[in-house]
C-alpha positions as a LaTeX table, in Angstrom:
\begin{tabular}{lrrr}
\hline
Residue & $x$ (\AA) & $y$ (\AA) & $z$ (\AA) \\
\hline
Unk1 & 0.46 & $-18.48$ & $-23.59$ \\
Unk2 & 4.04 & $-19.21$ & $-24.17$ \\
Unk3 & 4.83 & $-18.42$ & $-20.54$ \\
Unk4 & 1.79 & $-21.01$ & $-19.70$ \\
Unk5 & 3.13 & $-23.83$ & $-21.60$ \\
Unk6 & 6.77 & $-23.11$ & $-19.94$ \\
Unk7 & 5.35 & $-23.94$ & $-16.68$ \\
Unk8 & 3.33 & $-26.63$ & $-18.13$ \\
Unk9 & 6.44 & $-28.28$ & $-19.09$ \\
Unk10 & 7.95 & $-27.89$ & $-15.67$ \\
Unk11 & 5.04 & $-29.74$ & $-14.54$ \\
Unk12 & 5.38 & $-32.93$ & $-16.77$ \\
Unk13 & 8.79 & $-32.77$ & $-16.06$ \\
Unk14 & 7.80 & $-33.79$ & $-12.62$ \\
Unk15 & 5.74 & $-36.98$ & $-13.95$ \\
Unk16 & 9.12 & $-39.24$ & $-14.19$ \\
Unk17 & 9.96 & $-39.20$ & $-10.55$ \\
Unk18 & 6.52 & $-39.72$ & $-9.27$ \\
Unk19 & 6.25 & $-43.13$ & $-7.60$ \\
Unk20 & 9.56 & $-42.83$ & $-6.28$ \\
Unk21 & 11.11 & $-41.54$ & $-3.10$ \\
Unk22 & 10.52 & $-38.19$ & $-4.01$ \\
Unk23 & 7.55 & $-36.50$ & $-2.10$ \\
Unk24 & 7.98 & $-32.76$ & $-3.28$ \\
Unk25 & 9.68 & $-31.07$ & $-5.53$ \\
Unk26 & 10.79 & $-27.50$ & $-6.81$ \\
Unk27 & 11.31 & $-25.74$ & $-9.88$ \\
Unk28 & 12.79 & $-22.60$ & $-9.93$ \\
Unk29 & 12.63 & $-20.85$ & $-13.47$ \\
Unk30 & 14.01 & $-17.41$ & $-12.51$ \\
Unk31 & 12.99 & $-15.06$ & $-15.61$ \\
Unk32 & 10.89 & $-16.14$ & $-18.48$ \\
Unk33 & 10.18 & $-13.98$ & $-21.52$ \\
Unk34 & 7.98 & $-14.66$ & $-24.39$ \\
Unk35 & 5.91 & $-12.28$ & $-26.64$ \\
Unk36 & 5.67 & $-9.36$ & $-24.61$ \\
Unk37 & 5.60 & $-10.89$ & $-21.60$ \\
Unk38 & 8.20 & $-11.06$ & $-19.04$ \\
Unk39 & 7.96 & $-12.57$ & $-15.53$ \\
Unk40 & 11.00 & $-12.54$ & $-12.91$ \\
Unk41 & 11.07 & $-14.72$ & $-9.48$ \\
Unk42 & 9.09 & $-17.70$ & $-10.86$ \\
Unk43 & 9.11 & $-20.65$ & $-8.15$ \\
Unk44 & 6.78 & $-23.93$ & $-9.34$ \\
Unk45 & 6.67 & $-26.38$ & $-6.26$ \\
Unk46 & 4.46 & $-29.74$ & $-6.02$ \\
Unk47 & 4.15 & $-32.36$ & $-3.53$ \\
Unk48 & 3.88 & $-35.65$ & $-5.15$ \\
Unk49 & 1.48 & $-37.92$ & $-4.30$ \\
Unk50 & 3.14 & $-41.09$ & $-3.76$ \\
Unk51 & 1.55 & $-44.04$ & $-4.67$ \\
Unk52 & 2.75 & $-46.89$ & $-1.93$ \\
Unk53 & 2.11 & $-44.82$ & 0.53 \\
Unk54 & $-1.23$ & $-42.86$ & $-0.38$ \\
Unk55 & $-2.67$ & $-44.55$ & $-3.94$ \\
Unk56 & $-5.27$ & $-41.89$ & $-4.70$ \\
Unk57 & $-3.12$ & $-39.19$ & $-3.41$ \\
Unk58 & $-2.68$ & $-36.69$ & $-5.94$ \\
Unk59 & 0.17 & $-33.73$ & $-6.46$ \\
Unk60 & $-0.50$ & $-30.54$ & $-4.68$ \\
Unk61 & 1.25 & $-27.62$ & $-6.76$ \\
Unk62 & 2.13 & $-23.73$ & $-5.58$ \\
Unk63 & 3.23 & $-21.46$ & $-8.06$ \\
Unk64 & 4.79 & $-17.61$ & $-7.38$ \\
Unk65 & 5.60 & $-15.17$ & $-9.40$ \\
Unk66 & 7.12 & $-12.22$ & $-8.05$ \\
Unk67 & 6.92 & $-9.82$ & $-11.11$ \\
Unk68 & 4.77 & $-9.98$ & $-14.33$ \\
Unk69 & 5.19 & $-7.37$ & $-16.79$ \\
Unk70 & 2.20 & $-7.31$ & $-19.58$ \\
Unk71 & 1.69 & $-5.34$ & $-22.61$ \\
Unk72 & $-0.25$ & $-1.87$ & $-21.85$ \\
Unk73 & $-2.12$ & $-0.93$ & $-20.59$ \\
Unk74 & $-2.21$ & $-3.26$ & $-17.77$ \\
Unk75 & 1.16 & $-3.10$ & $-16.98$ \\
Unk76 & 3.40 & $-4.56$ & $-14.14$ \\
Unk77 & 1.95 & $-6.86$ & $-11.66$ \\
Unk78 & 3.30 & $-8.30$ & $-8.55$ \\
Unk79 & 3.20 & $-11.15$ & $-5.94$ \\
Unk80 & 1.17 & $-13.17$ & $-8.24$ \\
Unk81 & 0.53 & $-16.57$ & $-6.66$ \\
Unk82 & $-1.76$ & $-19.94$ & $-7.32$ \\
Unk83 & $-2.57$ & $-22.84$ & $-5.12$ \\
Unk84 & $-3.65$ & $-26.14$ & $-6.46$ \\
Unk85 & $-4.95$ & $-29.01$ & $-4.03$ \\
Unk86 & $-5.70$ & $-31.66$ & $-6.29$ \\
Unk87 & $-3.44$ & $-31.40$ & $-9.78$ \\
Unk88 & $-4.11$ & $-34.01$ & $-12.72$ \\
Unk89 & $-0.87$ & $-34.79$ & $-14.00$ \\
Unk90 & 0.41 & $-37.36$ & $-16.17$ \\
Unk91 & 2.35 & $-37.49$ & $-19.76$ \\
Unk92 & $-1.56$ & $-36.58$ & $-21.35$ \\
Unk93 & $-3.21$ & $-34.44$ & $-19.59$ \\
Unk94 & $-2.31$ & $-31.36$ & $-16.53$ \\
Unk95 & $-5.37$ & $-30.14$ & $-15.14$ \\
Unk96 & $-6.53$ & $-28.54$ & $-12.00$ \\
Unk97 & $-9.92$ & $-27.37$ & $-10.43$ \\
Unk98 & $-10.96$ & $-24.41$ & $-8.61$ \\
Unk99 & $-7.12$ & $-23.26$ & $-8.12$ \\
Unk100 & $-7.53$ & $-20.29$ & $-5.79$ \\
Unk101 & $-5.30$ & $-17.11$ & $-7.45$ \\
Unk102 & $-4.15$ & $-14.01$ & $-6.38$ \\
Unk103 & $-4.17$ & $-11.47$ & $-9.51$ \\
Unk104 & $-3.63$ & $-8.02$ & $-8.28$ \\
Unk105 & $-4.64$ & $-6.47$ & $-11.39$ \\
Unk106 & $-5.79$ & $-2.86$ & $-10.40$ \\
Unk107 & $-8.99$ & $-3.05$ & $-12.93$ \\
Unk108 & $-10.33$ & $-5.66$ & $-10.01$ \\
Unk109 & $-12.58$ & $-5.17$ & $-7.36$ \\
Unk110 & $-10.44$ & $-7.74$ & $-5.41$ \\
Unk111 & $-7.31$ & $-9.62$ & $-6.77$ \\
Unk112 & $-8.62$ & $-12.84$ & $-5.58$ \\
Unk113 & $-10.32$ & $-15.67$ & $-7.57$ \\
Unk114 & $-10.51$ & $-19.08$ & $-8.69$ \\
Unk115 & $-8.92$ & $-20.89$ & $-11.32$ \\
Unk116 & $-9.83$ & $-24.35$ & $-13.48$ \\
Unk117 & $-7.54$ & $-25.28$ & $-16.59$ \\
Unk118 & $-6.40$ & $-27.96$ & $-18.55$ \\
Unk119 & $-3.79$ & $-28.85$ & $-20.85$ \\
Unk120 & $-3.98$ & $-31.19$ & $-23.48$ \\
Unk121 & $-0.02$ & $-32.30$ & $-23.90$ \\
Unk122 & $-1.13$ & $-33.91$ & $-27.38$ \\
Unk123 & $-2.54$ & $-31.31$ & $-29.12$ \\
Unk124 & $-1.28$ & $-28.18$ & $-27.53$ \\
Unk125 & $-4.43$ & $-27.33$ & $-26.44$ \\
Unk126 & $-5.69$ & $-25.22$ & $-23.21$ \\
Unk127 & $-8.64$ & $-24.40$ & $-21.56$ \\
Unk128 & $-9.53$ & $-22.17$ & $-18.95$ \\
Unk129 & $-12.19$ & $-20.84$ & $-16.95$ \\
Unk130 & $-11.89$ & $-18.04$ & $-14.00$ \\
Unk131 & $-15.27$ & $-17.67$ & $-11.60$ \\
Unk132 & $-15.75$ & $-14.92$ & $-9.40$ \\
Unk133 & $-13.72$ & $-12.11$ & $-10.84$ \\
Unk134 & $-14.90$ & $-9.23$ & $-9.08$ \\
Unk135 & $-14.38$ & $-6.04$ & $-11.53$ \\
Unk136 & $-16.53$ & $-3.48$ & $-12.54$ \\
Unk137 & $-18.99$ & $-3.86$ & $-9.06$ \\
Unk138 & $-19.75$ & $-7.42$ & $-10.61$ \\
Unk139 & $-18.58$ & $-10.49$ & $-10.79$ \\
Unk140 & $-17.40$ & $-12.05$ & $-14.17$ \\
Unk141 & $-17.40$ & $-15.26$ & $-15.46$ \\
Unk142 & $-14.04$ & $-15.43$ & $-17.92$ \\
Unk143 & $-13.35$ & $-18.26$ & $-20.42$ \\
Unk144 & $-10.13$ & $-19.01$ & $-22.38$ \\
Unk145 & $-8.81$ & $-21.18$ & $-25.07$ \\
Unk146 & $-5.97$ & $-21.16$ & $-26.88$ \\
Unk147 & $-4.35$ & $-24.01$ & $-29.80$ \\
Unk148 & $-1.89$ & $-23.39$ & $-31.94$ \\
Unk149 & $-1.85$ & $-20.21$ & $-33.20$ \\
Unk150 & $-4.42$ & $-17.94$ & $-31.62$ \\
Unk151 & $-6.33$ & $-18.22$ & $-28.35$ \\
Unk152 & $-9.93$ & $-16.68$ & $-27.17$ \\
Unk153 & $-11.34$ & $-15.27$ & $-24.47$ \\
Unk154 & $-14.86$ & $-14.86$ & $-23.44$ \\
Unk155 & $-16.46$ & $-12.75$ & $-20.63$ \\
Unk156 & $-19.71$ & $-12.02$ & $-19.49$ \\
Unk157 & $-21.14$ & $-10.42$ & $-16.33$ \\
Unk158 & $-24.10$ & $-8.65$ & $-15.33$ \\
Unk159 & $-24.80$ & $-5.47$ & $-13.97$ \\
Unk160 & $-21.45$ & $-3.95$ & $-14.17$ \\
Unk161 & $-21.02$ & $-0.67$ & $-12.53$ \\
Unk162 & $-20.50$ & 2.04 & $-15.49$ \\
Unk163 & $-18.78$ & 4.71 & $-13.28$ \\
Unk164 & $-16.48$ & 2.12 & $-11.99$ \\
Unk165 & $-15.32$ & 1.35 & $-15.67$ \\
Unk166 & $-14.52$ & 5.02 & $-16.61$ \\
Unk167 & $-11.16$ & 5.29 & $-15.31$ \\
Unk168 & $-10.19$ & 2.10 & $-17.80$ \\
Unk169 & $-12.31$ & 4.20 & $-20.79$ \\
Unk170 & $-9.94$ & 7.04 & $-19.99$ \\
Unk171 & $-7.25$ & 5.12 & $-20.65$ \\
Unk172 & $-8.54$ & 4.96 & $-24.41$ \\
Unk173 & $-10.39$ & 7.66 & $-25.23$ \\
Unk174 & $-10.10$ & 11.66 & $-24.21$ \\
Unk175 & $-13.13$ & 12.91 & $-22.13$ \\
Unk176 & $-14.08$ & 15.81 & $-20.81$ \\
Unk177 & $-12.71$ & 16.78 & $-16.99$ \\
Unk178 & $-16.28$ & 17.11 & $-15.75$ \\
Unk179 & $-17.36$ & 13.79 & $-17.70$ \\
Unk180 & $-19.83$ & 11.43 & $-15.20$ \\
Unk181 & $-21.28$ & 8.18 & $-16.24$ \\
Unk182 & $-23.99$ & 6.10 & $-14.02$ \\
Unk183 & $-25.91$ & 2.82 & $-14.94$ \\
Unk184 & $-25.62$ & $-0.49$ & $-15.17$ \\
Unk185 & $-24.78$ & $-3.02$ & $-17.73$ \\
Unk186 & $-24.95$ & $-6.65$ & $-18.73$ \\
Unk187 & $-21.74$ & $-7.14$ & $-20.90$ \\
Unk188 & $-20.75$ & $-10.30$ & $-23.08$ \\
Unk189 & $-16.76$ & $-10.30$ & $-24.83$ \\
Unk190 & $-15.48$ & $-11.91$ & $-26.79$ \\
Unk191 & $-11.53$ & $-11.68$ & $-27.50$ \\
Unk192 & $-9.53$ & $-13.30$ & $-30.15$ \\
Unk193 & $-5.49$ & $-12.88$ & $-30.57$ \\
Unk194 & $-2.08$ & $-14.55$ & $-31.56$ \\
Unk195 & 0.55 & $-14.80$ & $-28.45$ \\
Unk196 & 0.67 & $-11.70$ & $-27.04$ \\
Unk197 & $-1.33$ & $-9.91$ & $-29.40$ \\
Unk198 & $-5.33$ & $-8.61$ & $-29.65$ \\
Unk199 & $-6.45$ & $-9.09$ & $-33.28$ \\
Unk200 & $-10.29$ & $-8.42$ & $-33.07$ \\
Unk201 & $-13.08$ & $-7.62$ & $-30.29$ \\
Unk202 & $-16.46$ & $-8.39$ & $-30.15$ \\
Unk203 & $-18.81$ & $-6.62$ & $-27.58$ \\
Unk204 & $-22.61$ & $-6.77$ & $-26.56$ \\
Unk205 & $-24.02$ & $-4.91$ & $-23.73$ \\
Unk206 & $-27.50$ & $-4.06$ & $-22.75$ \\
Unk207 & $-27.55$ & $-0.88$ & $-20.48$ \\
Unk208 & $-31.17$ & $-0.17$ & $-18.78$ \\
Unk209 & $-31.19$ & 3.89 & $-17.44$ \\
Unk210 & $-27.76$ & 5.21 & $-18.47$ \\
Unk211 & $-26.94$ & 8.93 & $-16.95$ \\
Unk212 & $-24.02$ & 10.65 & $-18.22$ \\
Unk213 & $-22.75$ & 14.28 & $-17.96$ \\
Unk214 & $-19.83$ & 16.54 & $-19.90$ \\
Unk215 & $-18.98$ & 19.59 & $-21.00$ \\
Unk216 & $-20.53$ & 21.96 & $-17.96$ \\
Unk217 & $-24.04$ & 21.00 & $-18.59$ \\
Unk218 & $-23.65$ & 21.06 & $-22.29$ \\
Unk219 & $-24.13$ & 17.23 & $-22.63$ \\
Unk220 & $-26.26$ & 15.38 & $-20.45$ \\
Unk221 & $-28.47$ & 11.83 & $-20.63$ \\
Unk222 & $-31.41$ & 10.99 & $-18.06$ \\
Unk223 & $-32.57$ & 7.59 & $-18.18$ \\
Unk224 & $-31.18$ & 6.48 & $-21.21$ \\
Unk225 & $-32.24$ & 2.60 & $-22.39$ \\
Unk226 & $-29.69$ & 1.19 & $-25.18$ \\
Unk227 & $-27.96$ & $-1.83$ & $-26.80$ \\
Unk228 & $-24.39$ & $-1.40$ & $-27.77$ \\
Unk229 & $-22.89$ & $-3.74$ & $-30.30$ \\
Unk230 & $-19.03$ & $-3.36$ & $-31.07$ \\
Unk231 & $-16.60$ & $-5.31$ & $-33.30$ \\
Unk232 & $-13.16$ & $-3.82$ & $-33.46$ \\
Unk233 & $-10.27$ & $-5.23$ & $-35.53$ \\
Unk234 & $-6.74$ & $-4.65$ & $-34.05$ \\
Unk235 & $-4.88$ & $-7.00$ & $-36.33$ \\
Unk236 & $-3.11$ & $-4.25$ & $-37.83$ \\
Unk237 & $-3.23$ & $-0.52$ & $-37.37$ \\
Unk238 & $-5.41$ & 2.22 & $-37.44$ \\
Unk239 & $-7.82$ & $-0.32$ & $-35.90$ \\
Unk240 & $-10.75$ & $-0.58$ & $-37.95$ \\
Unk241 & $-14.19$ & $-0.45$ & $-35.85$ \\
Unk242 & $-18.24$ & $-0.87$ & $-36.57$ \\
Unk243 & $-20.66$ & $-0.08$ & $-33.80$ \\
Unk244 & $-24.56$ & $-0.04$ & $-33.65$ \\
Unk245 & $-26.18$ & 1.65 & $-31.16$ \\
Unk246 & $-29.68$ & 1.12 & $-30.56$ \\
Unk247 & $-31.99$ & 3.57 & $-28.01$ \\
Unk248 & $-35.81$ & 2.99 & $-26.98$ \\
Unk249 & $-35.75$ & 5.22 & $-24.14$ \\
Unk250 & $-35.04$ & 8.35 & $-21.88$ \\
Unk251 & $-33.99$ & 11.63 & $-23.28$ \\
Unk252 & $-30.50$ & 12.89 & $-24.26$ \\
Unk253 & $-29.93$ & 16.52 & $-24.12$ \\
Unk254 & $-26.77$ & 18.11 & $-26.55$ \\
Unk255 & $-27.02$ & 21.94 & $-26.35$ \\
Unk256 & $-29.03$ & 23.22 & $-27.61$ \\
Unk257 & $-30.94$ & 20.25 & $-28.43$ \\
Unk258 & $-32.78$ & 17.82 & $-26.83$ \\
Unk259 & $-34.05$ & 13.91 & $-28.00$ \\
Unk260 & $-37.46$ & 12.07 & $-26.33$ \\
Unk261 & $-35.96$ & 8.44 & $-27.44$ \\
Unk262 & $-38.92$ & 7.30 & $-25.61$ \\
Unk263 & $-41.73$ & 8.68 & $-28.34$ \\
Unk264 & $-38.96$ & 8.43 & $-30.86$ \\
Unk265 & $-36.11$ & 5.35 & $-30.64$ \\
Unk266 & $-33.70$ & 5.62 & $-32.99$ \\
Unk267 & $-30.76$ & 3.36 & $-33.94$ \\
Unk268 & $-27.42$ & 4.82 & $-34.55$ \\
Unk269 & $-24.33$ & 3.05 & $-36.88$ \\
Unk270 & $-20.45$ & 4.20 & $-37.08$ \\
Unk271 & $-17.78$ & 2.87 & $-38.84$ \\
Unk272 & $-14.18$ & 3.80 & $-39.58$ \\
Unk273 & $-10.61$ & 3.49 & $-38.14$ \\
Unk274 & $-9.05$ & 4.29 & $-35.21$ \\
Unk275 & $-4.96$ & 4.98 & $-34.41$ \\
Unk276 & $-4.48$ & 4.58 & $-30.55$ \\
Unk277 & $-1.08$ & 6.83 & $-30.78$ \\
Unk278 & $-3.55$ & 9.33 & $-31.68$ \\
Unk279 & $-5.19$ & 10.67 & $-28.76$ \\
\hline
\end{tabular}
């Protein structure tokens, strides 16, 4: 968020000279580095809308960044770029709507979407929403807000493609070579953190006929119907985790034994901790 509010600054830097001569302007902030977070080739340029000659005119803004470098396991990201048509911006309040952004984050379907936000120059405070993020063979609705001292994020989509998400679950956890995974799922997050930081995760997700395979036929699902609930804390490590798992129906087969959740649900519960150095 720090690297938000350094542009956001650049911005209202640019309030003074509108209604002058000046009809565009550029910032170029080279390298900025907060938390984690370090982005190289920043360029901020706006046209100004200028009020004898167009009063309801209002700035146009284009912002690239060449490199971003985020925390794992995202990573390093390139040619990051946003286009605003119609930016709010005086000494209260920078806003835009439906910003389009390219994001080429490789957990996305496609690295293009659009962007809404505001910043309250008062309080601190920013809000953000992102519609159509294609990931997961969906496409996700993500909302953000941050104030002073932590920030949230909240994302929901439904019908995400499981077998498109198990690359990302490898990242995390060790499976099997032979491991499959099939289904769908409707998922709701919701993230809290401090700057660059995760502190706790909350997950829901409702998953109709899940199929999975491991283990050279050893482990195997058909049809499975179940409601995941997860709340992880990350604040400090080992993570600390509590899951519920609830199954009414399809039949889950772990050699040499074999579960009819369909005459028999069952609901499972696991807590403990978690040290991600550990795999």
């Amino acid at each position: 968020m720090r690297l938000f509010h350094c542009l956001c600054c650049a911005f209202l830097l640019l309030v003074s000279v509108r209604g002058s001569a000046i009809e565009s302007a550029r910032v170029q902030l080279g390298k900025v580095s907060a938390a984690g977070v370090n982005a190289t080739g920043v360029r901020l340029e706006v046209l100004l809308g200028i009020p004898k000659k167009a009063p309801q005119a209002q700035p146009q803004a284009t912002l690239r960044i060449a490199q971003l470098v985020l925390p794992a396991p995202i990573g390093t990201l390139q040619n990051i770029t946003l286009d605003c048509a119609a930016l709010t911006l005086n000494a209260q309040i920078l806003a835009c709507q439906n910003a389009p952004v390219r994001f080429p984050l490789s957990w996305l379907d496609k690295a293009d979407f659009l962007l809404s936000f505001s910043l309250n120059r008062q309080t601190g405070a920013v809000s953000a929403q992102l519609q159509d993020v294609a990931a997961l063979g969906a496409a996700l609705q993500v909302q953000m807000h941050y104030v002073a001292g932590g920030w949230q994020a909240q994302v929901q989509g439904a019908a995400a493609q499981l077998d498109k998400g198990l690359p990302i679950l490898k990242k995390f956890v060790d499976l099997p070579e032979d491991f499959t995974l099939a289904g769908a799922s409707d998922i709701n997050f919701t993230i809290n953190g401090n700057a660059g930081n995760v502190t706790t995760v909350q997950a829901q997700a409702r998953v109709p006929a899940l199929s999975l395979s491991g283990n050279s036929g050893l482990l195997a699902t058909e049809q499975l119907g179940l409601n995941v609930g997860l709340q992880l804390n990350m604040a400090s490590l080992p993570w600390q985790f509590d899951t519920t798992i609830k199954i009414d129906q399809g039949q889950m087969y772990v050699d040499p034994l074999l579960a009819d959740f369909t005459a028999l649900p069952a609901t499972l519960t696991a807590q403990g901790s978690y040290h991600p150095d550990s795999r």
